[in-house]
Coordinates of N, CA and C in Angstrom, one line a residue:
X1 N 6.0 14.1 22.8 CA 7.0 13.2 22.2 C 6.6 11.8 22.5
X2 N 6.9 10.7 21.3 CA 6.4 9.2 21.4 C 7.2 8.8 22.4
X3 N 7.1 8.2 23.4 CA 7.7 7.4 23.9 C 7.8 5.9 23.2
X4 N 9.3 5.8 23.5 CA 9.3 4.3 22.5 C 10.1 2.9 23.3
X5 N 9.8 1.9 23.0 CA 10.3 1.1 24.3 C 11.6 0.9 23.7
X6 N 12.2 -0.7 24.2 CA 13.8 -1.2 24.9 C 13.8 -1.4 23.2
X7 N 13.7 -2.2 22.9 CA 13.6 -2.9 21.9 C 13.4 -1.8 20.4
X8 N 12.7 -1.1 20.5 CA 13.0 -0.4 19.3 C 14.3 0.7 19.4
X9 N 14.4 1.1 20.7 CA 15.6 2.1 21.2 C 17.0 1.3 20.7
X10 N 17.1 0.1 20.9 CA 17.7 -0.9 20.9 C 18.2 -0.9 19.5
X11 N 17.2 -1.3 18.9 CA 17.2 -1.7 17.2 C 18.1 -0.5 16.6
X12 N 17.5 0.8 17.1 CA 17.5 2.0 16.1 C 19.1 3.1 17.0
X13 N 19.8 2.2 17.7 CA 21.0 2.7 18.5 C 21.7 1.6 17.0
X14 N 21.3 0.8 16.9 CA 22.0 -0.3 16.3 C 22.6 -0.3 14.8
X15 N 22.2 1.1 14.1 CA 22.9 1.7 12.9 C 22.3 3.2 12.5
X16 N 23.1 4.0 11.6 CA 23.2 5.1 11.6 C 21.6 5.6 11.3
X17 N 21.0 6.1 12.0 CA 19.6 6.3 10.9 C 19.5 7.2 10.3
X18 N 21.0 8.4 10.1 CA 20.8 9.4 9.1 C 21.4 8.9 8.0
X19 N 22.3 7.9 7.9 CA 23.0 7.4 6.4 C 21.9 6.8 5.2
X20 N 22.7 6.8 4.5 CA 21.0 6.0 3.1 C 22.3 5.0 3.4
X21 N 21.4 3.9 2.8 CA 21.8 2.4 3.5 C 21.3 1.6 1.9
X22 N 22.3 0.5 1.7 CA 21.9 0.0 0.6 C 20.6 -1.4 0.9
X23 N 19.6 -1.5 -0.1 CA 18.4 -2.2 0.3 C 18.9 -3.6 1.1
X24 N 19.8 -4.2 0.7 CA 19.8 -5.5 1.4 C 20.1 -5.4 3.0
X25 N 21.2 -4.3 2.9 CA 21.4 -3.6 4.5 C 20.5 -3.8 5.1
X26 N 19.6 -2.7 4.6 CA 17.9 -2.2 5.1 C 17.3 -3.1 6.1
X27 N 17.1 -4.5 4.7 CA 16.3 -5.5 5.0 C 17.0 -6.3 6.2
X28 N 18.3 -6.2 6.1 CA 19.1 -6.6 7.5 C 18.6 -6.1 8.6
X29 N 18.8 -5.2 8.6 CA 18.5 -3.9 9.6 C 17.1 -4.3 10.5
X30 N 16.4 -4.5 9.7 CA 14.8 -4.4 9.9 C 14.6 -5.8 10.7
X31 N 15.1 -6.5 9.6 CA 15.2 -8.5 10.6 C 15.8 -8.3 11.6
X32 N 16.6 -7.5 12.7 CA 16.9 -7.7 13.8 C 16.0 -7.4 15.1
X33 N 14.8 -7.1 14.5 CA 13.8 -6.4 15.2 C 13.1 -7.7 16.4
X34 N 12.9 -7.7 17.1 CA 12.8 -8.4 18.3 C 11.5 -9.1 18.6
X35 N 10.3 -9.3 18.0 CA 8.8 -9.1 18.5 C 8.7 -10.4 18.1
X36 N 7.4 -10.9 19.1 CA 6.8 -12.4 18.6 C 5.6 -12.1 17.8
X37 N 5.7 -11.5 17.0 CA 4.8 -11.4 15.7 C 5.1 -10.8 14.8
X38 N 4.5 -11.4 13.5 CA 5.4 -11.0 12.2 C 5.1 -9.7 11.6
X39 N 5.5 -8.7 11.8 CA 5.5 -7.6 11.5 C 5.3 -6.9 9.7
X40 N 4.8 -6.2 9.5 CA 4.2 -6.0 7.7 C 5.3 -4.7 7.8
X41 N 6.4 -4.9 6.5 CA 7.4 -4.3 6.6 C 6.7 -3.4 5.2
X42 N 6.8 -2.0 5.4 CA 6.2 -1.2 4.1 C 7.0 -0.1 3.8
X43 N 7.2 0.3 2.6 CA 7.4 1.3 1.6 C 7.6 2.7 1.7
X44 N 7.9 3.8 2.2 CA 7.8 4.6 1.8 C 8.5 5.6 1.1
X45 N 7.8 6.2 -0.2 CA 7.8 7.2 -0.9 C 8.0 8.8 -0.7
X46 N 8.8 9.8 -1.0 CA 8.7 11.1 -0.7 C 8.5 11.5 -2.8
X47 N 7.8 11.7 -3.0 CA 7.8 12.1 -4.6 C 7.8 13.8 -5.2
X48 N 8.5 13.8 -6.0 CA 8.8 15.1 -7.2 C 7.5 15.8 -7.5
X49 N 6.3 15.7 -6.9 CA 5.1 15.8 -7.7 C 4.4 16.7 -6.9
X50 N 3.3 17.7 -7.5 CA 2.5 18.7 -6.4 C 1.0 17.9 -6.6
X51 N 0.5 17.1 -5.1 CA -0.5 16.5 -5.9 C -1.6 17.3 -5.6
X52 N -1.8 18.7 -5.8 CA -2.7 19.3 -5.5 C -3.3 20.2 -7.3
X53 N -2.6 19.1 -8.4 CA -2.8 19.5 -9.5 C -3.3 17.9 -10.0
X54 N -3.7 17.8 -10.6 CA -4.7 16.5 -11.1 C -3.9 15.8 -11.9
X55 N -2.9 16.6 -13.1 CA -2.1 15.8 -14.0 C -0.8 15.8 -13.1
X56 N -0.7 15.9 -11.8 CA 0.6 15.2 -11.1 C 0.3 14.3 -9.9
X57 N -1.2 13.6 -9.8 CA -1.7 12.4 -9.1 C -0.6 11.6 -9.9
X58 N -0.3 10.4 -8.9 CA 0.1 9.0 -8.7 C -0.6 8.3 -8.1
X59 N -1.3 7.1 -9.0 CA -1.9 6.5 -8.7 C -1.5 4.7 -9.5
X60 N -1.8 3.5 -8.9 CA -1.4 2.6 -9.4 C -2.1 1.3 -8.5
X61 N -1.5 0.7 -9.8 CA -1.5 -1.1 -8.6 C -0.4 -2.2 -9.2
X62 N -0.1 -2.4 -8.3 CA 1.1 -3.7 -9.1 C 0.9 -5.1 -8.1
X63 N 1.0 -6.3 -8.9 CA 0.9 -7.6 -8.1 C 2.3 -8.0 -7.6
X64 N 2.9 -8.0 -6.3 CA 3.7 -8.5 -5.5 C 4.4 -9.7 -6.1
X65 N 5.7 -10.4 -6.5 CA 5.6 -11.5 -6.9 C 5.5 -12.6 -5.3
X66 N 5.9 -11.8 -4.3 CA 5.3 -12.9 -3.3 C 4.1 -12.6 -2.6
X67 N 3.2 -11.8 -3.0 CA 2.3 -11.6 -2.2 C 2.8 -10.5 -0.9
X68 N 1.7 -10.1 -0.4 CA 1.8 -9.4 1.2 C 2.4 -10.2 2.3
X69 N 1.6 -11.3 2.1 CA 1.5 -12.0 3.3 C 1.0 -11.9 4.6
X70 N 0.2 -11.0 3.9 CA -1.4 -11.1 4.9 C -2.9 -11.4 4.3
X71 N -4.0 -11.6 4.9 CA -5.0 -12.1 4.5 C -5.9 -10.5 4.1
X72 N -6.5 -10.6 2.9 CA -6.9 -9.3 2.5 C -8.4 -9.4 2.7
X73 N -9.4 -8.7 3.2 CA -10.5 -8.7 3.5 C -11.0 -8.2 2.2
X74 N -11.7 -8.2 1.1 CA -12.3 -7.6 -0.1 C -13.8 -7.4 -0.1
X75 N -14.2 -6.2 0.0 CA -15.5 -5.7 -0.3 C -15.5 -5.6 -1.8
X76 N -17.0 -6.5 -2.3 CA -17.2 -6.2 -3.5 C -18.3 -5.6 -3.8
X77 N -18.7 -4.1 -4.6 CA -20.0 -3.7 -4.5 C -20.3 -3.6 -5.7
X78 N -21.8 -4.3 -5.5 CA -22.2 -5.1 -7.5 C -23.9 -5.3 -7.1
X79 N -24.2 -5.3 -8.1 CA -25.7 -5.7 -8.0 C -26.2 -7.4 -8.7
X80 N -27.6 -7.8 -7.9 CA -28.3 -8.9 -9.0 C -26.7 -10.1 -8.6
X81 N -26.8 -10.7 -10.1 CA -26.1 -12.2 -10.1 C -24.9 -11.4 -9.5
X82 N -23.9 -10.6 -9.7 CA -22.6 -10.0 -9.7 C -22.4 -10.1 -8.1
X83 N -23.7 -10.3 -7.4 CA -22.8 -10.5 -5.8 C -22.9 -12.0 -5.9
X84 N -23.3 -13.1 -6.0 CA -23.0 -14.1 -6.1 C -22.0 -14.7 -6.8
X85 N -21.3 -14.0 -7.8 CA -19.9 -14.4 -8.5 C -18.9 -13.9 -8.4
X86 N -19.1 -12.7 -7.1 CA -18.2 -12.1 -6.3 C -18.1 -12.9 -5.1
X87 N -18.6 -13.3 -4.8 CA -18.8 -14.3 -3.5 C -18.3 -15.5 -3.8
X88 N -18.5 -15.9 -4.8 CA -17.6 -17.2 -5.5 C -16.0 -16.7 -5.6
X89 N -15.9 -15.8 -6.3 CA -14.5 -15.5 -6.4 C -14.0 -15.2 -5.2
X90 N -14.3 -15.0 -3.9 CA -13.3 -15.2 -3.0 C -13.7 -13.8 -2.0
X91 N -14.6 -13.0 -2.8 CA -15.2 -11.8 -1.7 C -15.3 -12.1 -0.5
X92 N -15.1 -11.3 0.5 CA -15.6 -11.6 1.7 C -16.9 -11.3 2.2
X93 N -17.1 -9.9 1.4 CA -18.4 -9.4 1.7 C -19.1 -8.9 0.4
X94 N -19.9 -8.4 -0.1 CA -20.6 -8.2 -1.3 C -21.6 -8.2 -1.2
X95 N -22.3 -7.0 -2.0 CA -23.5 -6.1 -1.9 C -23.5 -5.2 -2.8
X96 N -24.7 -4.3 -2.7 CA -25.0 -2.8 -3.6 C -25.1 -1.8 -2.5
X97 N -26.4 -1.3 -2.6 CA -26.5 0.2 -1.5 C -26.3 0.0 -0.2
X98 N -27.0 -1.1 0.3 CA -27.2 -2.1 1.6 C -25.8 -1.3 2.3
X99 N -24.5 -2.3 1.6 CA -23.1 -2.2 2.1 C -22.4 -0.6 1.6
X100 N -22.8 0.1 1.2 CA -22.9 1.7 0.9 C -23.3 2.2 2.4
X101 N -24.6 2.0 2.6 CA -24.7 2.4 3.5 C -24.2 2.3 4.7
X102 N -23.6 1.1 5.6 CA -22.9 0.5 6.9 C -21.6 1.6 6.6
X103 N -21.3 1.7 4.7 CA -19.8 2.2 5.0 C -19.9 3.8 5.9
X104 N -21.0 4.3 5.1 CA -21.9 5.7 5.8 C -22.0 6.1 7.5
X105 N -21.9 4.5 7.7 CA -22.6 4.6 9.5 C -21.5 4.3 9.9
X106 N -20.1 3.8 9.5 CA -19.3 3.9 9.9 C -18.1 2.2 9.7
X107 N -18.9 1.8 9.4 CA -18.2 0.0 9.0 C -17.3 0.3 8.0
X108 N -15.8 -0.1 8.5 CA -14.8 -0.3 7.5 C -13.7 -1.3 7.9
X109 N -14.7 -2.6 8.0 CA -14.0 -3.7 8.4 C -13.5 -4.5 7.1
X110 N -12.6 -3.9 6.3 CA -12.5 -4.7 4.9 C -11.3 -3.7 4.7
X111 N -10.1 -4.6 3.7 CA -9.1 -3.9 3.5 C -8.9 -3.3 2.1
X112 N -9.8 -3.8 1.1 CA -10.0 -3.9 -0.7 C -11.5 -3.2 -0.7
X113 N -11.6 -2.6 -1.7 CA -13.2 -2.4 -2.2 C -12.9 -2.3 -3.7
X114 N -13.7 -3.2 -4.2 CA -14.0 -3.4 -5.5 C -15.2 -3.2 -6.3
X115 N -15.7 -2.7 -7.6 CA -16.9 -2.2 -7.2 C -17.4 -2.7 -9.5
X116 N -18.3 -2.7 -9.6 CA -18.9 -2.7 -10.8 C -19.3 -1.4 -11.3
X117 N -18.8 -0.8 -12.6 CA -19.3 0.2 -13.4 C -20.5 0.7 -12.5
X118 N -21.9 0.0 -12.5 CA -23.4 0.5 -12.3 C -23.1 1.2 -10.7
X119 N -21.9 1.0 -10.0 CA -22.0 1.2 -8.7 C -21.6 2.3 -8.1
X120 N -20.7 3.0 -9.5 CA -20.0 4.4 -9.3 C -21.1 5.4 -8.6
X121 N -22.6 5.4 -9.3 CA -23.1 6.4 -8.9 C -23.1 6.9 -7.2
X122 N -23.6 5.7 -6.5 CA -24.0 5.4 -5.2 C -23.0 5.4 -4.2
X123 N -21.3 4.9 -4.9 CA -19.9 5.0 -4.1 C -20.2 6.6 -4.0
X124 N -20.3 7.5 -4.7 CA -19.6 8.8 -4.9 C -20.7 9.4 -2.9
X125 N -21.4 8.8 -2.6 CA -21.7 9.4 -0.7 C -20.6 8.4 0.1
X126 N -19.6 8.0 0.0 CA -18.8 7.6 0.7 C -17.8 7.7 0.0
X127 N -17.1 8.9 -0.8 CA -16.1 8.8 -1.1 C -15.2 9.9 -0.5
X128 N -15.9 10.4 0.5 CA -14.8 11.1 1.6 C -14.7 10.3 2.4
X129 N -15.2 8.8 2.5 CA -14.5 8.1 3.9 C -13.6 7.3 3.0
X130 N -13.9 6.8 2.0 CA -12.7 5.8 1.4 C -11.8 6.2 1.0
X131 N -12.1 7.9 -0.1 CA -10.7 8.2 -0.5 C -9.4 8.6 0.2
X132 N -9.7 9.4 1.3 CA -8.7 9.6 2.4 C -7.7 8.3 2.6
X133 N -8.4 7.3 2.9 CA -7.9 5.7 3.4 C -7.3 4.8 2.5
X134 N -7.6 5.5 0.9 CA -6.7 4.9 -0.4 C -7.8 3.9 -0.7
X135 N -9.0 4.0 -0.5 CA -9.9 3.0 -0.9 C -10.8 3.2 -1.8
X136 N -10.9 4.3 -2.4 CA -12.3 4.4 -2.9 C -11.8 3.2 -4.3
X137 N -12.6 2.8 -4.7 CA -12.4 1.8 -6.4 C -12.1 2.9 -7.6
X138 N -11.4 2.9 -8.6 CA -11.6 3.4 -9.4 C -10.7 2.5 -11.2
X139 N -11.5 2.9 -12.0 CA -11.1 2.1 -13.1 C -9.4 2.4 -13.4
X140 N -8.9 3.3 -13.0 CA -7.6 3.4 -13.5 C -6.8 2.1 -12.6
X141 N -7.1 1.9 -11.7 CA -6.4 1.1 -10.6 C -6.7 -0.5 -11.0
X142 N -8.1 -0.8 -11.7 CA -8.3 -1.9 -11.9 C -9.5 -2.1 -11.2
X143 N -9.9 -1.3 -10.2 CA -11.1 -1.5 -9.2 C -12.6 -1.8 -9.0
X144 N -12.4 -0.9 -10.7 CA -13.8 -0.7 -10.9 C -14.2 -1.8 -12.4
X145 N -14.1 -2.3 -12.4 CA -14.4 -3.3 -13.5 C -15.4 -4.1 -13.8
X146 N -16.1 -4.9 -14.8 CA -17.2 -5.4 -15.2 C -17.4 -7.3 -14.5
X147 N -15.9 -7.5 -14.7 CA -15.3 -8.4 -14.4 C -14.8 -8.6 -13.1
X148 N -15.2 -8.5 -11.7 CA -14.8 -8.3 -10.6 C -14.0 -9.8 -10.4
X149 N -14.4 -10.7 -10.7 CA -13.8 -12.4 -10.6 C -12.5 -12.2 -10.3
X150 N -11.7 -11.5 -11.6 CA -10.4 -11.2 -11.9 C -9.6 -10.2 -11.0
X151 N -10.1 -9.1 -10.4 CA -9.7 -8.6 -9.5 C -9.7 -8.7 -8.2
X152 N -10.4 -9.7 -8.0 CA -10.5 -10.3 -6.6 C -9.4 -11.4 -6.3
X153 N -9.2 -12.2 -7.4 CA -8.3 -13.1 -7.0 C -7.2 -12.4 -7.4
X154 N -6.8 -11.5 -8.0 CA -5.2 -10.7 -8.0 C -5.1 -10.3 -6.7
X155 N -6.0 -9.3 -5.8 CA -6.2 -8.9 -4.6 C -5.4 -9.9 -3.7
X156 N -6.3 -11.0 -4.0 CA -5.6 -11.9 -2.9 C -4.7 -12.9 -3.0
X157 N -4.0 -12.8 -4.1 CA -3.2 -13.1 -4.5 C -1.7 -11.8 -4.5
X158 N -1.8 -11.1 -4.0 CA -1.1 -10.1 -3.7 C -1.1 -8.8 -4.6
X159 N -1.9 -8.3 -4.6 CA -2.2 -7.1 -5.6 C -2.3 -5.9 -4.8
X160 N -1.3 -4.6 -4.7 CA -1.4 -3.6 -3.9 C -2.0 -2.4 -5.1
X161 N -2.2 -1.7 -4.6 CA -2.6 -0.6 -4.4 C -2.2 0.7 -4.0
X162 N -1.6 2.0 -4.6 CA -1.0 2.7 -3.9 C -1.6 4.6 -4.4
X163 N -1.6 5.4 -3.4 CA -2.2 6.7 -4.5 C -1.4 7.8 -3.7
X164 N -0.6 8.9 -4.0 CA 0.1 9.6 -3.3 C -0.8 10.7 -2.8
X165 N -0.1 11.0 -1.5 CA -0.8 11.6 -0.4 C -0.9 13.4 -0.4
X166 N -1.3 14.2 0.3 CA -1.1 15.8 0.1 C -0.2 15.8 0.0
X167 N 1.0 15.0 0.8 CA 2.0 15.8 1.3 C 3.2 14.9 0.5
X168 N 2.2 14.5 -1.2 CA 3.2 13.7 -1.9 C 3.9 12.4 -1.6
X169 N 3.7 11.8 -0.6 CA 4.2 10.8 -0.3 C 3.2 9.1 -0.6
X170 N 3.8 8.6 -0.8 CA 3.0 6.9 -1.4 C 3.9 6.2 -0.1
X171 N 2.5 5.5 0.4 CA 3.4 4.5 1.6 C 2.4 2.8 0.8
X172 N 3.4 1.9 0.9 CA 2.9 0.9 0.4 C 3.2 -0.2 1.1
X173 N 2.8 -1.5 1.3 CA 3.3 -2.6 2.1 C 4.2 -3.6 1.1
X174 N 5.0 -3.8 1.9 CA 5.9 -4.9 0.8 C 6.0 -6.3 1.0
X175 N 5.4 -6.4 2.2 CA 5.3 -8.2 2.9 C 5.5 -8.3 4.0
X176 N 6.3 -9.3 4.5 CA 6.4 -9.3 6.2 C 7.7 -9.8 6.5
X177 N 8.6 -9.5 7.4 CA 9.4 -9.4 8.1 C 10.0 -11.0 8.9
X178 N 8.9 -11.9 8.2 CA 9.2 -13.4 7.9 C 9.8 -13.9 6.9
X179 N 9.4 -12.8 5.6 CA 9.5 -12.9 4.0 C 11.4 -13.5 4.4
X180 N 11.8 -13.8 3.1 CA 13.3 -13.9 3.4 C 13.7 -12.8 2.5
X181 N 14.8 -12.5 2.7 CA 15.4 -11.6 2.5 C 15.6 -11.1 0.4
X182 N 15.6 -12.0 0.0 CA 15.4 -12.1 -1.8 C 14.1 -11.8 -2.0
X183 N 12.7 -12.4 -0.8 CA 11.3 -12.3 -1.2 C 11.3 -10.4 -1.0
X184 N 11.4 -10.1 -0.1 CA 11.2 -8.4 0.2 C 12.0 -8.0 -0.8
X185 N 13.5 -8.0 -1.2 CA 14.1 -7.4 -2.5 C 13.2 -7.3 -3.8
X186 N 12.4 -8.8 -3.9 CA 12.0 -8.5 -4.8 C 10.9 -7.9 -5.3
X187 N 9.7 -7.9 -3.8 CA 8.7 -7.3 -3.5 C 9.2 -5.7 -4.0
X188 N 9.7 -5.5 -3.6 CA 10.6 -3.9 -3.3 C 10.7 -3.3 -4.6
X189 N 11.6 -3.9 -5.3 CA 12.0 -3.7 -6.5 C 10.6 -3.4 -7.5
X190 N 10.1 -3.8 -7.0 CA 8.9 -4.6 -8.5 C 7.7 -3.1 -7.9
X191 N 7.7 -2.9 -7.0 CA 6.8 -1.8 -6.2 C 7.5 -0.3 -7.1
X192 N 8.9 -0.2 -6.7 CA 9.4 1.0 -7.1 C 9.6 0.8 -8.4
X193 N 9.5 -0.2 -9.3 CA 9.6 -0.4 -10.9 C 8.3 0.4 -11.3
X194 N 7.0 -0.3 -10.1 CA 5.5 0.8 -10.9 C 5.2 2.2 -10.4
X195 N 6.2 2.2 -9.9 CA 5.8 3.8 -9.3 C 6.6 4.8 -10.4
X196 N 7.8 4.2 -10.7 CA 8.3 4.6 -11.6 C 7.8 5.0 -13.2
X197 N 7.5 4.0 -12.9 CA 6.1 3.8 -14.4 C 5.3 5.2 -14.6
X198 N 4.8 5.3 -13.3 CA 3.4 6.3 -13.4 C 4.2 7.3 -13.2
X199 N 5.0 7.7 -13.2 CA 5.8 9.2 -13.4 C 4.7 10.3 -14.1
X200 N 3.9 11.4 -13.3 CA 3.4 11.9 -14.6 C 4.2 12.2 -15.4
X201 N 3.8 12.7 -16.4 CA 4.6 13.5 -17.6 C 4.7 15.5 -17.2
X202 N 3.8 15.7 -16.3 CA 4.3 17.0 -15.7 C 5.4 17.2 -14.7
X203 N 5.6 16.1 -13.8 CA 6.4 16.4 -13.2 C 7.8 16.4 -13.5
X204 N 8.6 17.1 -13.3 CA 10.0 18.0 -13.7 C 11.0 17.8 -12.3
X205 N 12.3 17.5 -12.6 CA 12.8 17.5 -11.8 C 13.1 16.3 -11.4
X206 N 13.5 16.0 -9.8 CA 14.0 14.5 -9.1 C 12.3 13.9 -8.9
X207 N 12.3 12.7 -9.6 CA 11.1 12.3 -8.9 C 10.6 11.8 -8.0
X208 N 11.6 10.6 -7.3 CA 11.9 10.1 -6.5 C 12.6 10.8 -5.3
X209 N 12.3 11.3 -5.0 CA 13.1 12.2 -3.8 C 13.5 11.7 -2.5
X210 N 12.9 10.8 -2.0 CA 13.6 9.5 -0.9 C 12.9 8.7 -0.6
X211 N 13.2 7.5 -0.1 CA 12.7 6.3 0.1 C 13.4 6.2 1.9
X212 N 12.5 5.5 1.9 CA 12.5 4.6 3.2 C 12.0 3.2 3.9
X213 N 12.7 2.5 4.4 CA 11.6 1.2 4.7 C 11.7 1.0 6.2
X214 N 10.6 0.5 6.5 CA 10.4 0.8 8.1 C 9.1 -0.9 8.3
X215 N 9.3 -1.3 9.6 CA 8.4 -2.5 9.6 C 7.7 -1.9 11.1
X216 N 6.4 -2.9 11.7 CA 5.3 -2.5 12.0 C 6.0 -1.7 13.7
X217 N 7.1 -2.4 14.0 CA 7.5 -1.8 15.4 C 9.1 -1.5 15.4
X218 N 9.4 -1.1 14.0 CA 10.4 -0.4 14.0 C 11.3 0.7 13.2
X219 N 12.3 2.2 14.1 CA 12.5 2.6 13.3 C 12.6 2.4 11.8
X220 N 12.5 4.3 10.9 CA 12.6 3.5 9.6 C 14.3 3.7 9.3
X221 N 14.3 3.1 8.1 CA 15.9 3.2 7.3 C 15.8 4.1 6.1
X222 N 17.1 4.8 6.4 CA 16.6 6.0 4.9 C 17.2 4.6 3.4
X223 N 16.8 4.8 2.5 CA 17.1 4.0 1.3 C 18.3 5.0 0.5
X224 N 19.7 4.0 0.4 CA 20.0 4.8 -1.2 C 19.1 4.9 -2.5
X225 N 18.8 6.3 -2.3 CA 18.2 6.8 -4.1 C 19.1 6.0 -5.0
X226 N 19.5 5.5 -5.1 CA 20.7 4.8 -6.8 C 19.5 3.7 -6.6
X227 N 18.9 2.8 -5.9 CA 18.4 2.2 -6.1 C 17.2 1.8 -7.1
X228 N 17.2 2.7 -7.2 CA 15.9 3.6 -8.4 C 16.0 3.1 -9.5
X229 N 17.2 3.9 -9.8 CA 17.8 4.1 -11.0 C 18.3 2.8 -12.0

């Protein structure tokens, strides 16, 4: 069993945590949290979907209208001129096989990986360490593109990323626990408007099955489902 200290014991004595709670509550809830650092308050998903069928993956990206509010490390992998206009655009790191490889040996100091068409081939020996981690690039997401410039500055300009897990669940970040209270609503909102979006067309049934929001050192809050809707 986790042992959990004063302060989260504290927090999570401090309202019901089996009731669904309406979002503004939540975001109340969460702001009472006690720590001298600002905590990344995030998303999560329980979804309608079996993702162990291909046409009931969830997968997506939507730009935050306030951003994360954290700084996003971006690996760009590109060959020739394309790492120097990734490097201009705001990459942090950027390369071809070179940076293929470190990912191999074990380097995954970067939070984004972005990558050019030519580079698909060479991703696919690191795509059991990225995809697990929600990383690998791929063109449905925006990741993989000719045009990396453009995806780099959405990135860091607040562009998430989200792909549901075996166990069907999407956990996403929504900002931080500094945000004020309208910025996370609306972060919030705009996350579950694209998740909604990507509904496959196979799945049947509740799709949304529950929500919850929870920040870096504290319990979570169950979400009213109406919120969805």
């Amino acid at each position: 069993m986790v042992k959990r200290g004063k302060k989260y014991r504290a927090l999570a004595s401090s309202y019901d945590i089996k009731a669904f709670h309406g979002l503004d509550e939540a975001v109340n809830i969460l702001k009472k949290s006690d720590f001298k650092f600002d905590q990344t308050v995030e998303l999560h998903f329980n979804l309608g979907v079996d993702p162990k069928h291909s046409d009931q993956m969830v997968r997506g990206s939507v730009t935050l209208p306030h951003g994360t509010g954290r700084k996003v490390r971006i690996l760009a992998l590109c060959k020739d001129n394309a790492v120097q206009a990734a490097t201009d655009a705001g990459a942090d790191f950027a390369g071809g096989a070179e940076m293929v490889q470190k990912i191999s040996e074990g380097w995954l100091d970067f939070d984004a990986v972005v990558a050019t068409p030519d580079m698909m081939a060479v991703l696919g020996k690191v795509a059991k360490v990225l995809g697990p981690r929600g990383l690998m690039p791929s063109p449905k997401a925006g990741t993989v593109t000719p045009n990396l410039a453009q995806i780099i500055k959405e990135l860091k300009a607040g562009k998430i990323q989200y792909r549901v897990d075996k166990g069907a669940n999407v956990h996403t970040p929504v900002g931080k626990l500094s945000f004020s209270g309208e910025q996370l609503r609306e972060n919030i909102l705009t996350v579950i408007d694209s998740v909604k979006k990507n509904k496959p067309q196979t799945s049947k049934g509740v799709y949304i099955k529950s929500l919850t929001l929870t920040a870096t050192m504290t319990p979570s809050v169950r979400l009213d489902i109406a919120i969805t809707r």
